mmCIF file of C-alpha atoms and ligand atoms in Angstrom:
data_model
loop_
_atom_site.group_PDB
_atom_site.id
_atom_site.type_symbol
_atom_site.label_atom_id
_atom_site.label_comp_id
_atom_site.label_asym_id
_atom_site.label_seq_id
_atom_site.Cartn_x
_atom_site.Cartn_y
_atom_site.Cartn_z
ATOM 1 C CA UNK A 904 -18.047 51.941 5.790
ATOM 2 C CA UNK A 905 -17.808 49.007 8.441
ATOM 3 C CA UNK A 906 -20.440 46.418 9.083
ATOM 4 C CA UNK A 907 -20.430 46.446 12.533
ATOM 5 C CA UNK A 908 -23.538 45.498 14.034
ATOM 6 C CA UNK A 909 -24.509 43.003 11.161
ATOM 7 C CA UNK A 910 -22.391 40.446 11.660
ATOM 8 C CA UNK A 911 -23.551 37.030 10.592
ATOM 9 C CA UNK A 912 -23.805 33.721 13.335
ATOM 10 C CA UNK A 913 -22.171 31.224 11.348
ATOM 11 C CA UNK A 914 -23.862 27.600 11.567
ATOM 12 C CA UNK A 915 -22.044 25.534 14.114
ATOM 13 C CA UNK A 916 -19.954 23.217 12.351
ATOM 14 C CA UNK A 917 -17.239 19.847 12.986
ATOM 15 C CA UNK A 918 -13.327 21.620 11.934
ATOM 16 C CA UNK A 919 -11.895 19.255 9.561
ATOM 17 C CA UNK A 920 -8.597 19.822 8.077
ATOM 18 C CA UNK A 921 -7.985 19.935 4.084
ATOM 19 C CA UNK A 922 -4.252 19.791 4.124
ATOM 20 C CA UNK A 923 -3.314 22.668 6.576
ATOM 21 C CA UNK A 924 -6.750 24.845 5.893
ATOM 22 C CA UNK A 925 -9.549 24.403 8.445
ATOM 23 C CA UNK A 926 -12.709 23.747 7.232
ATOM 24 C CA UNK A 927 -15.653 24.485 9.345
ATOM 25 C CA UNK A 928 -15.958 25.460 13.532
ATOM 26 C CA UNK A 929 -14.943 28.963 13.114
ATOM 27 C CA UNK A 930 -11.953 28.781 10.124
ATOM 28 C CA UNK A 931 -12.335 31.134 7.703
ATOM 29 C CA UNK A 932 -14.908 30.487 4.907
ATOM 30 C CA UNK A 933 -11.898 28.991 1.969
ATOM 31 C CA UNK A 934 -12.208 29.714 -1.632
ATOM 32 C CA UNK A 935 -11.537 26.755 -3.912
ATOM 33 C CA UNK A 936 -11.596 26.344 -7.411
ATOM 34 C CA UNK A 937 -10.671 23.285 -9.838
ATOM 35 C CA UNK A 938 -8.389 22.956 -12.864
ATOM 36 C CA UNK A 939 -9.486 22.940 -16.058
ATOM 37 C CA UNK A 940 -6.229 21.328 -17.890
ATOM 38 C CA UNK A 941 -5.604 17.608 -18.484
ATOM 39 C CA UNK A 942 -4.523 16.197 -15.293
ATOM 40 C CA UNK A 943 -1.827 14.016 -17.191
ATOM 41 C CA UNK A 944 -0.041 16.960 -18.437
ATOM 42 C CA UNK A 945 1.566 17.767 -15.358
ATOM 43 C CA UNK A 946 3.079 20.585 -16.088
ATOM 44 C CA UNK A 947 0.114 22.760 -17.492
ATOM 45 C CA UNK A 948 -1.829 21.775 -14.447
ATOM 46 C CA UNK A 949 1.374 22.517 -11.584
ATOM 47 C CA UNK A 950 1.000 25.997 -13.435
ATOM 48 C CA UNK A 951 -2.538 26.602 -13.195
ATOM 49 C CA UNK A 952 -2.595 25.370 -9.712
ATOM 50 C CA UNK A 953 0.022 27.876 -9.386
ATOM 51 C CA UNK A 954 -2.005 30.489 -10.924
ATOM 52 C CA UNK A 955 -4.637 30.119 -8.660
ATOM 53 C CA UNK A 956 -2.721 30.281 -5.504
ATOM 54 C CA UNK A 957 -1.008 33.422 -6.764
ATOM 55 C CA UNK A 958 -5.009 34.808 -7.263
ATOM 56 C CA UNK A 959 -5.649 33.501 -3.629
ATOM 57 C CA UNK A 960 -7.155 29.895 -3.833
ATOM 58 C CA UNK A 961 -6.913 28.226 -0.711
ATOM 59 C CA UNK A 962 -7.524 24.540 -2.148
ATOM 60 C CA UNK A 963 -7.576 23.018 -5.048
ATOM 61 C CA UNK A 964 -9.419 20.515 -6.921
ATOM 62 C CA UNK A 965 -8.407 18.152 -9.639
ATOM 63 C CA UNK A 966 -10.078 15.627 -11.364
ATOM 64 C CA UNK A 967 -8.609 12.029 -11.154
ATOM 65 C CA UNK A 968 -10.646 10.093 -14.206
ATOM 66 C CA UNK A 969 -7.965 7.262 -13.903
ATOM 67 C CA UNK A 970 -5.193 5.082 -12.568
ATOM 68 C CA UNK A 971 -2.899 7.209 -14.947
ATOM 69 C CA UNK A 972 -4.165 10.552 -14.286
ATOM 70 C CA UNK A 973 -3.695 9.695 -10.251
ATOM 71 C CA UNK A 974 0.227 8.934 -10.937
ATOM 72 C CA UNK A 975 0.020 12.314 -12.686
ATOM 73 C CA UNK A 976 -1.451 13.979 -9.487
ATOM 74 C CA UNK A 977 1.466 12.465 -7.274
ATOM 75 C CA UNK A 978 3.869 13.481 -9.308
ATOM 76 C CA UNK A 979 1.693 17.516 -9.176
ATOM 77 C CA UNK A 980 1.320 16.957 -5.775
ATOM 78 C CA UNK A 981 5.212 17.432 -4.901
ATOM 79 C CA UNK A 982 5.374 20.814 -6.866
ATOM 80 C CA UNK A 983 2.787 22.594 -5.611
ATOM 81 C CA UNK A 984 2.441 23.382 -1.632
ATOM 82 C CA UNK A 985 -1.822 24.182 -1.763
ATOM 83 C CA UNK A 986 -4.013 21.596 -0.291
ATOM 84 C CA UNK A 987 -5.289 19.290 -3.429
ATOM 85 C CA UNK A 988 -8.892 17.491 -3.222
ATOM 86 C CA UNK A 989 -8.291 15.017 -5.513
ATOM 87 C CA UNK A 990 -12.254 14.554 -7.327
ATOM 88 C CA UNK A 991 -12.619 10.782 -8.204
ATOM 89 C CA UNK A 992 -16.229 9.154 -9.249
ATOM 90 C CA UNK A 993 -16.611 5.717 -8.535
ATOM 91 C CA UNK A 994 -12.795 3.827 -8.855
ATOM 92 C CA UNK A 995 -11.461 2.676 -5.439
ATOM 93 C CA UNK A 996 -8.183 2.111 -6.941
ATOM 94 C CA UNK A 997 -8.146 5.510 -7.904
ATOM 95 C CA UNK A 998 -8.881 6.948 -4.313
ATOM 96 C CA UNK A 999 -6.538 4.674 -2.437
ATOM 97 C CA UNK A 1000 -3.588 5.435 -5.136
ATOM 98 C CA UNK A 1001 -3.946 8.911 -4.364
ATOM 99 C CA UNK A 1002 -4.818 8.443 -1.245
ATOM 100 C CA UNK A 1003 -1.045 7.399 -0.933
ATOM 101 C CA UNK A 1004 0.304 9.925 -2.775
ATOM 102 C CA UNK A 1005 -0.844 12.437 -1.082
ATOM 103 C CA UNK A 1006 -3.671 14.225 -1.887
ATOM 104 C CA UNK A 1007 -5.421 16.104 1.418
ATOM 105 C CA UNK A 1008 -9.177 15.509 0.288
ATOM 106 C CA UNK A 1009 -10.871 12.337 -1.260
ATOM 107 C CA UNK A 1010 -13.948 13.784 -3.155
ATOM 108 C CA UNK A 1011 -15.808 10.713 -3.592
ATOM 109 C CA UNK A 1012 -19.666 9.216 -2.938
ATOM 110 C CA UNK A 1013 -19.546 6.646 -0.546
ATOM 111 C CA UNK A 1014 -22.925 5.175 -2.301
ATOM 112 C CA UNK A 1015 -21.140 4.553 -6.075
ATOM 113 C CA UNK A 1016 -17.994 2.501 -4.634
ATOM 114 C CA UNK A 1017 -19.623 -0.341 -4.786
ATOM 115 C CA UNK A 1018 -18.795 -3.436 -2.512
ATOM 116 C CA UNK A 1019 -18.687 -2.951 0.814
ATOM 117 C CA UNK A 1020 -15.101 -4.385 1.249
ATOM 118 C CA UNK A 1021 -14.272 -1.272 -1.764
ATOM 119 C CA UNK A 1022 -15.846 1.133 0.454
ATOM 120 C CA UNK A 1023 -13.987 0.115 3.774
ATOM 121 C CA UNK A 1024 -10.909 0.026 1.971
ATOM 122 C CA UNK A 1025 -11.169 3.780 1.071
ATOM 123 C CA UNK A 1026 -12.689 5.147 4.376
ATOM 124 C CA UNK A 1027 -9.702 3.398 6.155
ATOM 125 C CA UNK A 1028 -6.904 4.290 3.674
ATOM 126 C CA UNK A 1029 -8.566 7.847 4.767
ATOM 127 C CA UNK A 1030 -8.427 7.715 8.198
ATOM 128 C CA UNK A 1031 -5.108 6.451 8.647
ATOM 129 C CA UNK A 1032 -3.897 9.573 6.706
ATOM 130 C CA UNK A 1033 -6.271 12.051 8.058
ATOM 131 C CA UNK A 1034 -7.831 13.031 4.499
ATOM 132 C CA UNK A 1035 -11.298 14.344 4.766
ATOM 133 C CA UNK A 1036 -13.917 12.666 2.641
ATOM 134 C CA UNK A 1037 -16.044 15.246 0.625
ATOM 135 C CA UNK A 1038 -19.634 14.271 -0.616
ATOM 136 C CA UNK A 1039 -20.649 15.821 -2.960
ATOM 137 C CA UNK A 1040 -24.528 15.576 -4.379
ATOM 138 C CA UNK A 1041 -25.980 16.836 -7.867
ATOM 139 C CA UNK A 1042 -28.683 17.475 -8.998
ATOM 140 C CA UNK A 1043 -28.108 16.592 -12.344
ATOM 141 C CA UNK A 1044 -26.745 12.597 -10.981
ATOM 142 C CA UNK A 1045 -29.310 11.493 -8.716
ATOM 143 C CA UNK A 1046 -29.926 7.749 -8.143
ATOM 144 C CA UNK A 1047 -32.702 6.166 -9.911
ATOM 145 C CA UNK A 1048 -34.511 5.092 -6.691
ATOM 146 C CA UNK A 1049 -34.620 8.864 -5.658
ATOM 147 C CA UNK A 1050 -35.839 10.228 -9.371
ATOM 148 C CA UNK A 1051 -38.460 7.546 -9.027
ATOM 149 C CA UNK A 1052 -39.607 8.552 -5.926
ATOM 150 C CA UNK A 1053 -39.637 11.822 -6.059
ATOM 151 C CA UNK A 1054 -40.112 12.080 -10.012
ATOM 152 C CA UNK A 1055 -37.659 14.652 -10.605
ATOM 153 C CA UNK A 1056 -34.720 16.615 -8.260
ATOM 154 C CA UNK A 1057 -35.994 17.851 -5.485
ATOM 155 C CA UNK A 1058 -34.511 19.450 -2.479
ATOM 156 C CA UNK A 1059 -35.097 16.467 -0.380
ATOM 157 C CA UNK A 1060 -34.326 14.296 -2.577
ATOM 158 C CA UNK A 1061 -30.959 15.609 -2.969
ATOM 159 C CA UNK A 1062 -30.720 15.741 1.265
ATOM 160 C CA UNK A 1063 -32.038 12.128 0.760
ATOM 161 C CA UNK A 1064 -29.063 11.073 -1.339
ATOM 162 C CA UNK A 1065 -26.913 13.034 0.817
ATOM 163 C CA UNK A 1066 -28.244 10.896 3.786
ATOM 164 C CA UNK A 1067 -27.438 7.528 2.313
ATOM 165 C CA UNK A 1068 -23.562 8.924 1.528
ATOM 166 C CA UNK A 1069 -23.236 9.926 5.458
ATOM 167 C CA UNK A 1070 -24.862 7.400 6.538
ATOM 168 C CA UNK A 1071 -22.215 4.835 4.892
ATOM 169 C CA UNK A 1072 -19.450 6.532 6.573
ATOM 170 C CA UNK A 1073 -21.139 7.101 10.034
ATOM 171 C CA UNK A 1074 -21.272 3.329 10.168
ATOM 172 C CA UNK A 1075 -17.898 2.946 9.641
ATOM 173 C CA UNK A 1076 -17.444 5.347 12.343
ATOM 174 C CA UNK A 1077 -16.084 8.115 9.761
ATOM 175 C CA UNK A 1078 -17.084 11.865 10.879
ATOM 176 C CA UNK A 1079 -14.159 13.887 9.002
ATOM 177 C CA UNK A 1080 -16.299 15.201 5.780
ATOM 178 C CA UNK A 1081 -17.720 17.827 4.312
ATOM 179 C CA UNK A 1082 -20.715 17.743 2.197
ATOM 180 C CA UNK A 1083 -22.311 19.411 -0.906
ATOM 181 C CA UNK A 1084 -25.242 19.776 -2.695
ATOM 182 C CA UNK A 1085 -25.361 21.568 -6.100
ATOM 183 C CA UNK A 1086 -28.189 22.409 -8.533
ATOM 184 C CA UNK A 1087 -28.131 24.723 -11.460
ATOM 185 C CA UNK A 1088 -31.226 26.306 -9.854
ATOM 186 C CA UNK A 1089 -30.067 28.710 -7.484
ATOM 187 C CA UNK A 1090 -34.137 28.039 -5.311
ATOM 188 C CA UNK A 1091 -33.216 24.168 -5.264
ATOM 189 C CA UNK A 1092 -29.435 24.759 -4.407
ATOM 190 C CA UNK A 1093 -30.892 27.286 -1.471
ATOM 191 C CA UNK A 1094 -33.420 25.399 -0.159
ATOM 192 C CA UNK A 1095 -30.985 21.686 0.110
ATOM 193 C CA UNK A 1096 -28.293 23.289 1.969
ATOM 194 C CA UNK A 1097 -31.099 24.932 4.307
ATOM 195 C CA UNK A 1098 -32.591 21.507 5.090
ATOM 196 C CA UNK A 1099 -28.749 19.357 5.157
ATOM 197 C CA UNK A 1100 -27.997 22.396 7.767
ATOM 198 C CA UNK A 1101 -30.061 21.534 10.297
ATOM 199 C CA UNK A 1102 -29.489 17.547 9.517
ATOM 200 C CA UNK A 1103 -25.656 17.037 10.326
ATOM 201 C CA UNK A 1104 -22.820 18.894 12.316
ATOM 202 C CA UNK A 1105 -20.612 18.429 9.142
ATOM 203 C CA UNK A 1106 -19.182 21.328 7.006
ATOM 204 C CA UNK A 1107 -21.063 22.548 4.044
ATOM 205 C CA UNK A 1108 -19.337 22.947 0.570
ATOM 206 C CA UNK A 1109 -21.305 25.520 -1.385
ATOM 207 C CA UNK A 1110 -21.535 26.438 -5.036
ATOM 208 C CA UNK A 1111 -23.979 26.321 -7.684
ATOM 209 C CA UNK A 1112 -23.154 23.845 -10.297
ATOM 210 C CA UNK A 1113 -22.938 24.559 -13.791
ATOM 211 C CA UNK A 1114 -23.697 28.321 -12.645
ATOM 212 C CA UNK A 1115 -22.968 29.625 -16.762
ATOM 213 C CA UNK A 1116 -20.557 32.125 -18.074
ATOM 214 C CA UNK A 1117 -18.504 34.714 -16.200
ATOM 215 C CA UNK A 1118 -21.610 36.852 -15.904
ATOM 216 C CA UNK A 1119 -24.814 34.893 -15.453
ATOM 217 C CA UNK A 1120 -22.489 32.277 -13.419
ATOM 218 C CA UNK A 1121 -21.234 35.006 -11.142
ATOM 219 C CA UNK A 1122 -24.617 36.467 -10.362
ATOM 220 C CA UNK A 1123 -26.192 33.097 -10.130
ATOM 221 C CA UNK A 1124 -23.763 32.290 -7.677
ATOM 222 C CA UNK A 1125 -23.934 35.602 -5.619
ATOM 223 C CA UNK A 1126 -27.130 35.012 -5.474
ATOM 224 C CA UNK A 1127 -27.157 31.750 -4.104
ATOM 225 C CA UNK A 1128 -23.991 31.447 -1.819
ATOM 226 C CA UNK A 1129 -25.079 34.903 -0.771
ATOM 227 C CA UNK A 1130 -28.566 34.162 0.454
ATOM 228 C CA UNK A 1131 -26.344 31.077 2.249
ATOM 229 C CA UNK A 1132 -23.954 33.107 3.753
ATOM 230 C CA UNK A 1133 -26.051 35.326 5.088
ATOM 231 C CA UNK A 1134 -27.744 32.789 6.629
ATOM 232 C CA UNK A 1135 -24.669 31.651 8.351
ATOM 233 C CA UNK A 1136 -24.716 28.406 5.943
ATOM 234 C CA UNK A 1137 -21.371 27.700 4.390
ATOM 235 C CA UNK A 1138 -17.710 26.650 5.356
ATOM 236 C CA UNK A 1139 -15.656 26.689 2.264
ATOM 237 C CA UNK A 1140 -16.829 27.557 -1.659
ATOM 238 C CA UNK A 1141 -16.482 27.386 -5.273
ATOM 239 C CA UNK A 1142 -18.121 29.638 -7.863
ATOM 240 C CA UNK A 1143 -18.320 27.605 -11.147
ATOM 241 C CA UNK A 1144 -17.974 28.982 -14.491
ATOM 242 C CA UNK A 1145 -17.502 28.946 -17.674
ATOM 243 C CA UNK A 1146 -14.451 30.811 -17.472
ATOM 244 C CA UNK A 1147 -10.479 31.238 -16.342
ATOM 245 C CA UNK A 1148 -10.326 29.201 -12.750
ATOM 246 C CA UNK A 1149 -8.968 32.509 -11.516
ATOM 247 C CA UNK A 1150 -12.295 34.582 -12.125
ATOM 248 C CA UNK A 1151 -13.968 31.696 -9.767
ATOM 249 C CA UNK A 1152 -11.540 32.550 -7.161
ATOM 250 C CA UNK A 1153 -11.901 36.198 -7.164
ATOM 251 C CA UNK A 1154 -15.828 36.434 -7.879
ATOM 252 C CA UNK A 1155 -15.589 33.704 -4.587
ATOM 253 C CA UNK A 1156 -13.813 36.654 -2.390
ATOM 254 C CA UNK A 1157 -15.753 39.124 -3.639
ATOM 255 C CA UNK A 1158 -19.029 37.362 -2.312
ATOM 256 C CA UNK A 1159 -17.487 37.076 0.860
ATOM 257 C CA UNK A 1160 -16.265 40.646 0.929
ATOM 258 C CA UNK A 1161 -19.264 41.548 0.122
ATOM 259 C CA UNK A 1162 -20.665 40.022 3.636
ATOM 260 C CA UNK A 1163 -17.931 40.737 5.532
ATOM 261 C CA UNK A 1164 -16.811 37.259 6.193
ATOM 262 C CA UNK A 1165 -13.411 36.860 4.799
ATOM 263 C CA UNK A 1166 -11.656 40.136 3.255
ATOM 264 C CA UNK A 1167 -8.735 39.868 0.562
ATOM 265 C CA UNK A 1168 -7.403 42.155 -1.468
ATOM 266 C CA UNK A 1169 -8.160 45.448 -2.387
ATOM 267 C CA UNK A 1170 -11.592 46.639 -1.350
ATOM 268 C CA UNK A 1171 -13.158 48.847 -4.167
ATOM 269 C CA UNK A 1172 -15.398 51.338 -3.599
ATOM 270 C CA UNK A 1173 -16.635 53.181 -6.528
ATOM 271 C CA UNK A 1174 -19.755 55.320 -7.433
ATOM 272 C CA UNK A 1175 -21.519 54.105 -10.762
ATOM 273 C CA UNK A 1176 -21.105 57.746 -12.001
ATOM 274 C CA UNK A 1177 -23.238 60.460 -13.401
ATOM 275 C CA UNK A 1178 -22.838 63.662 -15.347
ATOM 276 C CA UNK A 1179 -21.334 64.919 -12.209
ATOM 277 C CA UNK A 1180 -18.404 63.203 -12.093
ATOM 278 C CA UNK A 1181 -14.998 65.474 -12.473
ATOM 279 C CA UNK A 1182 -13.017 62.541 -13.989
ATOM 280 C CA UNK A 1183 -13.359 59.394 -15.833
ATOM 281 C CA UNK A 1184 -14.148 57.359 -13.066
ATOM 282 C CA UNK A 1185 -14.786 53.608 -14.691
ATOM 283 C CA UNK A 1186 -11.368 54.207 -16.270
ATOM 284 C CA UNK A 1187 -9.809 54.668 -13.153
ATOM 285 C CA UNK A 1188 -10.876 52.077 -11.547
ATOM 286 C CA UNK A 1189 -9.712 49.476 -14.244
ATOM 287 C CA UNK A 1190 -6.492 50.507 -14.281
ATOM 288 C CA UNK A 1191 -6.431 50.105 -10.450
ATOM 289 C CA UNK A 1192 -8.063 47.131 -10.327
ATOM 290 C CA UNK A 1193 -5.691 45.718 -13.294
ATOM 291 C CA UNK A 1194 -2.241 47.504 -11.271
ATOM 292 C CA UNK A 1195 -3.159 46.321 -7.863
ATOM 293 C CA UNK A 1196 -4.334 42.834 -8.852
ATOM 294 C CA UNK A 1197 -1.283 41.413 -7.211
ATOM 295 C CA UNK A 1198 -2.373 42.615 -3.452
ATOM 296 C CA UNK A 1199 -3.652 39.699 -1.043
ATOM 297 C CA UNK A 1200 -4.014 41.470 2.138
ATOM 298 C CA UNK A 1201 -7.313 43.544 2.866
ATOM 299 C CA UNK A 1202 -7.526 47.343 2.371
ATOM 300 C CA UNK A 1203 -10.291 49.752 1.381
ATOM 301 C CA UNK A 1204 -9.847 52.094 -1.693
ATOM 302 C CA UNK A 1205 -12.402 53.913 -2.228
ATOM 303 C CA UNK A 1206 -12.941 56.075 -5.959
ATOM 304 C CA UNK A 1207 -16.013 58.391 -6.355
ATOM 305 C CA UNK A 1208 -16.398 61.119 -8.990
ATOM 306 C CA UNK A 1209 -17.564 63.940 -6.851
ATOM 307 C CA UNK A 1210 -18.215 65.230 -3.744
ATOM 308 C CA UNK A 1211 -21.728 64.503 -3.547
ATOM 309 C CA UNK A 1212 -20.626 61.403 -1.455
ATOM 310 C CA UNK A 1213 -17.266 61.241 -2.145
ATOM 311 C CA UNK A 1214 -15.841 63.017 1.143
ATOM 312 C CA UNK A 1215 -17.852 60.612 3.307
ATOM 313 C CA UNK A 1216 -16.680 57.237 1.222
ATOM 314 C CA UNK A 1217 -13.130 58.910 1.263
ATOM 315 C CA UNK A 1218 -12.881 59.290 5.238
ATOM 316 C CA UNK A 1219 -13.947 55.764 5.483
ATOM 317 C CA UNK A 1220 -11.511 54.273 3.224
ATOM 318 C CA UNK A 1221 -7.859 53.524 3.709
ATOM 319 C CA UNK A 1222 -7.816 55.358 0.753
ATOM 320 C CA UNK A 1223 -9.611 57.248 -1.368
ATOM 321 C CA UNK A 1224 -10.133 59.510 -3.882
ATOM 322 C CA UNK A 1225 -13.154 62.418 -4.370
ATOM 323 C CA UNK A 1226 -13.986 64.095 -7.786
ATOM 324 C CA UNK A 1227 -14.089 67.762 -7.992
ATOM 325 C CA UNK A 1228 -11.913 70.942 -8.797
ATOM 326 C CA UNK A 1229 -9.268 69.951 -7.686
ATOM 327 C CA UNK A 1230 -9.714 65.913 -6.651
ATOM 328 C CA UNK A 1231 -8.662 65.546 -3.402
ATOM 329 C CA UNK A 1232 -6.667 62.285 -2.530
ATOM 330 C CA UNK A 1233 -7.580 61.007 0.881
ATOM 331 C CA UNK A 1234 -5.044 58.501 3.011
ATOM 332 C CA UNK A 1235 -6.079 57.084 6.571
ATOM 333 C CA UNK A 1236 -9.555 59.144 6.290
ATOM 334 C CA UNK A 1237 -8.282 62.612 5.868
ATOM 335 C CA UNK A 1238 -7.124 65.167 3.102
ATOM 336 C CA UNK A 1239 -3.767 64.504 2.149
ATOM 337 C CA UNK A 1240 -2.911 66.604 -1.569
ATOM 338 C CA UNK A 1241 -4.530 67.851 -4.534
ATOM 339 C CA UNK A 1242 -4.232 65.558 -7.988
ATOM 340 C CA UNK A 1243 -5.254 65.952 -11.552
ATOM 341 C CA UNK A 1244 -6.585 63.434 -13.328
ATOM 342 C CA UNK A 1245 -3.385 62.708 -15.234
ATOM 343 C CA UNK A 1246 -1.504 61.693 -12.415
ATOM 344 C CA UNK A 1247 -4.498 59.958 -10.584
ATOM 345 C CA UNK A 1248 -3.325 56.130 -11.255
ATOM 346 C CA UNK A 1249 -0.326 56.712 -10.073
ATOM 347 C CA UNK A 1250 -0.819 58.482 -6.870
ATOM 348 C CA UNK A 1251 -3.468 55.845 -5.842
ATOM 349 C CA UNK A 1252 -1.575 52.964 -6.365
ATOM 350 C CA UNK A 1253 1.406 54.196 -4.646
ATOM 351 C CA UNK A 1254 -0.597 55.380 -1.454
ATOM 352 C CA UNK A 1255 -2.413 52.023 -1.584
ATOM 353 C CA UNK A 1256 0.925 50.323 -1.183
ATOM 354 C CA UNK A 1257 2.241 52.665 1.175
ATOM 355 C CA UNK A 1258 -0.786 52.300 3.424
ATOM 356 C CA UNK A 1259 -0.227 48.399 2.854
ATOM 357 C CA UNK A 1260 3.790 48.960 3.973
ATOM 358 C CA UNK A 1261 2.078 51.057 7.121
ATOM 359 C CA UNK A 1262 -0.299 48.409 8.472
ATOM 360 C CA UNK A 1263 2.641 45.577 7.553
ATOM 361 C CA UNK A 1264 5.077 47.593 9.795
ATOM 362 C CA UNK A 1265 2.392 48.426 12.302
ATOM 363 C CA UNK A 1266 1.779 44.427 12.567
ATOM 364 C CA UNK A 1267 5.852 44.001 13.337
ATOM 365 C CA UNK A 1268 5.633 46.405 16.123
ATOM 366 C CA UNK A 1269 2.982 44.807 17.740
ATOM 367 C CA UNK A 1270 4.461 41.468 17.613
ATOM 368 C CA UNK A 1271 2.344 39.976 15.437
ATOM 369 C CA UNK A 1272 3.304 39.036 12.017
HETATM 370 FE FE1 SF4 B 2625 -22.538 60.952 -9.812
HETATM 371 FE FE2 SF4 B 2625 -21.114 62.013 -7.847
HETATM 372 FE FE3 SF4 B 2625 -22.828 60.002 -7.333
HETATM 373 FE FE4 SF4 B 2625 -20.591 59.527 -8.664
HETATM 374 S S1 SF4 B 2625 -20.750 60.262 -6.530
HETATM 375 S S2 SF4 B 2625 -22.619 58.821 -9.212
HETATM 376 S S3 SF4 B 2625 -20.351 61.360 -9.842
HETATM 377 S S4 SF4 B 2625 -23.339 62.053 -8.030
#
């Protein structure tokens, strides 16, 4: 079913560029994530970057604790051809060492450099390479001054701390960054990215820190990044969990999907079932979503036990599939054969990648892939 006529207004933002993805004016909302593996073991982490490319990731983090872990990201940053933000907390030497070697996004706060000449030296090291600064604010790390003022994290006083990050590079005449503001609490999180929105022209990177496992985390941040989205809040993303790096990506595209701002993948539309259903619908739709796991490019597939609404979800799918006696495969919105449940699978997933083949060929013609 489309979405036409509720399409969000996206907040005005400043493009910067991560690498070769646009973050912010009207780029597509990106999907990060961050590796989990030892940075120094360079090959465990050139594979899970890997990994999460293959699931879709757009950028990467990875964390840069020292001087030796930074050689260890130059040496990851010539195998691997996603843009890297390179996270580093407080070590100048660290930024401006991989700041050299090439990584296409300092995350660092401004405010816990230290010395001012520290601080120049990284903004400038940055702007001579055109790497984007992010800042990015928690919660759970605000400055004393802050805590005592405010006695405990608030949303200002996370926008506060914010403030005294941008306003460090704004004096140095610095305007390529992106900023975030996490908070386990999804109400805090919401409310600090509402009041940095209407603050600077900057990108906003959302997530919800320390969001739990693959379940609560994922609904936690649906909630969050969803009530943000909607808003027209948010320029790039990371779900974090307490889980595989690849289930941050795809529960990140799925919250997009879900808006319609960014579609990847296979689009699947299934009924939560009833007594009515002619086949085992849940098991269908794990085998698809296990076979077709490997498909980046957006179609709808839509797999509903009977034909209580499964004719109208059918006709709107690329395709689709209705319960009943027969099932009735649909392709391009109309009937196209008869299939028993044995066979199901198979005919889905090969009419999903024939459609796929269709629209590919469809985009030669016209001259545009
Ligand atoms: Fe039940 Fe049919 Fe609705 Fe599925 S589409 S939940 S089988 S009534």
């Amino acid at each position: 079913m489309s979405g036409a006529g509720f399409e969000i207004q996206r907040r005005w933002s400043r493009r910067i560029q991560v690498g070769r993805v646009a973050v912010g004016g009207d780029a597509p909302i990106s999907v990060q994530s961050m590796t989990n593996t030892e940075t120094c073991d360079v090959a465990a982490t050139v594979a899970q970057i890997q990994a999460l490319q293959a699931a879709g990731a757009d950028i990467v983090r990875v964390s840069v604790p020292t001087l030796e872990a930074a050689e260890a990201f130059g040496a990851i940053r010539q195998q691997v051809d996603i843009p890297l933000v390179a996270d580093i907390h407080f070590d100048h030497r660290i930024a401006l060492r991989v700041a050299e070697l090439g990584a296409d996004c300092l995350r660092i706060n401004p405010g816990n450099i230290g010395r001012d000449d520290r601080v120049r030296a990284v903004v400038e090291a940055a702007r001579e390479r055109g790497i984007p600064i992010r800042i990015g604010v928690n919660a759970g790390s605000l400055e004393k001054e802050l805590l005592k003022r405010y006695r405990e994290p608030t949303p200002q006083a996370m926008v506060d701390s914010a403030l005294r990050h941008i306003d460090i590079l704004q004096q140095l005449d610095f305007h390529d960054f992106k900023v975030s503001l996490k908070a386990s609490d999804v109400r805090m999180t919401v409310a600090a990215y509402r009041l940095l929105a209407d603050r600077i022209e900057q990108p906003l990177h959302l997530g919800i820190t320390e969001a739990g496992s693959l379940r609560s985390g994922t609904v936690k941040s649906a909630v969050g990044l969803g009530i943000l989205l909607a808003e027209g809040i948010g320029d790039t993303l990371r779900v974090s969990l307490a889980a595989d790096p690849i289930e941050e990506i795809r529960v990140g595209f799925d919250i997009l999907k879900s808006l319609g701002l960014r579609s990847k993948g296979v689009n699947l539309i299934a009924c939560p079932t009833c007594s009515r259903q002619n086949f085992d619908v849940i098991g269908v739709v794990n085998q698809l979503e296990e076979r077709l796991d490997d498909i980046l490019e957006p179609i709808d597939l839509a797999v509903i036990g009977c034909v209580v609404n499964g004719p109208g979800e059918a006709r709107e799918a690329d395709v689709g599939l209705t319960g009943g006696t027969p099932s009735l495969l649909y392709v391009d919105g109309k009937p196209y054969r008869k299939v028993n449940e044995q066979e199901m699978v198979d005919r889905l997933e090969e009419q999903v990648r024939e459609a796929l083949w269709r629209k590919q060929r469809d985009k030669e013609l016209k001259g545009e892939a």
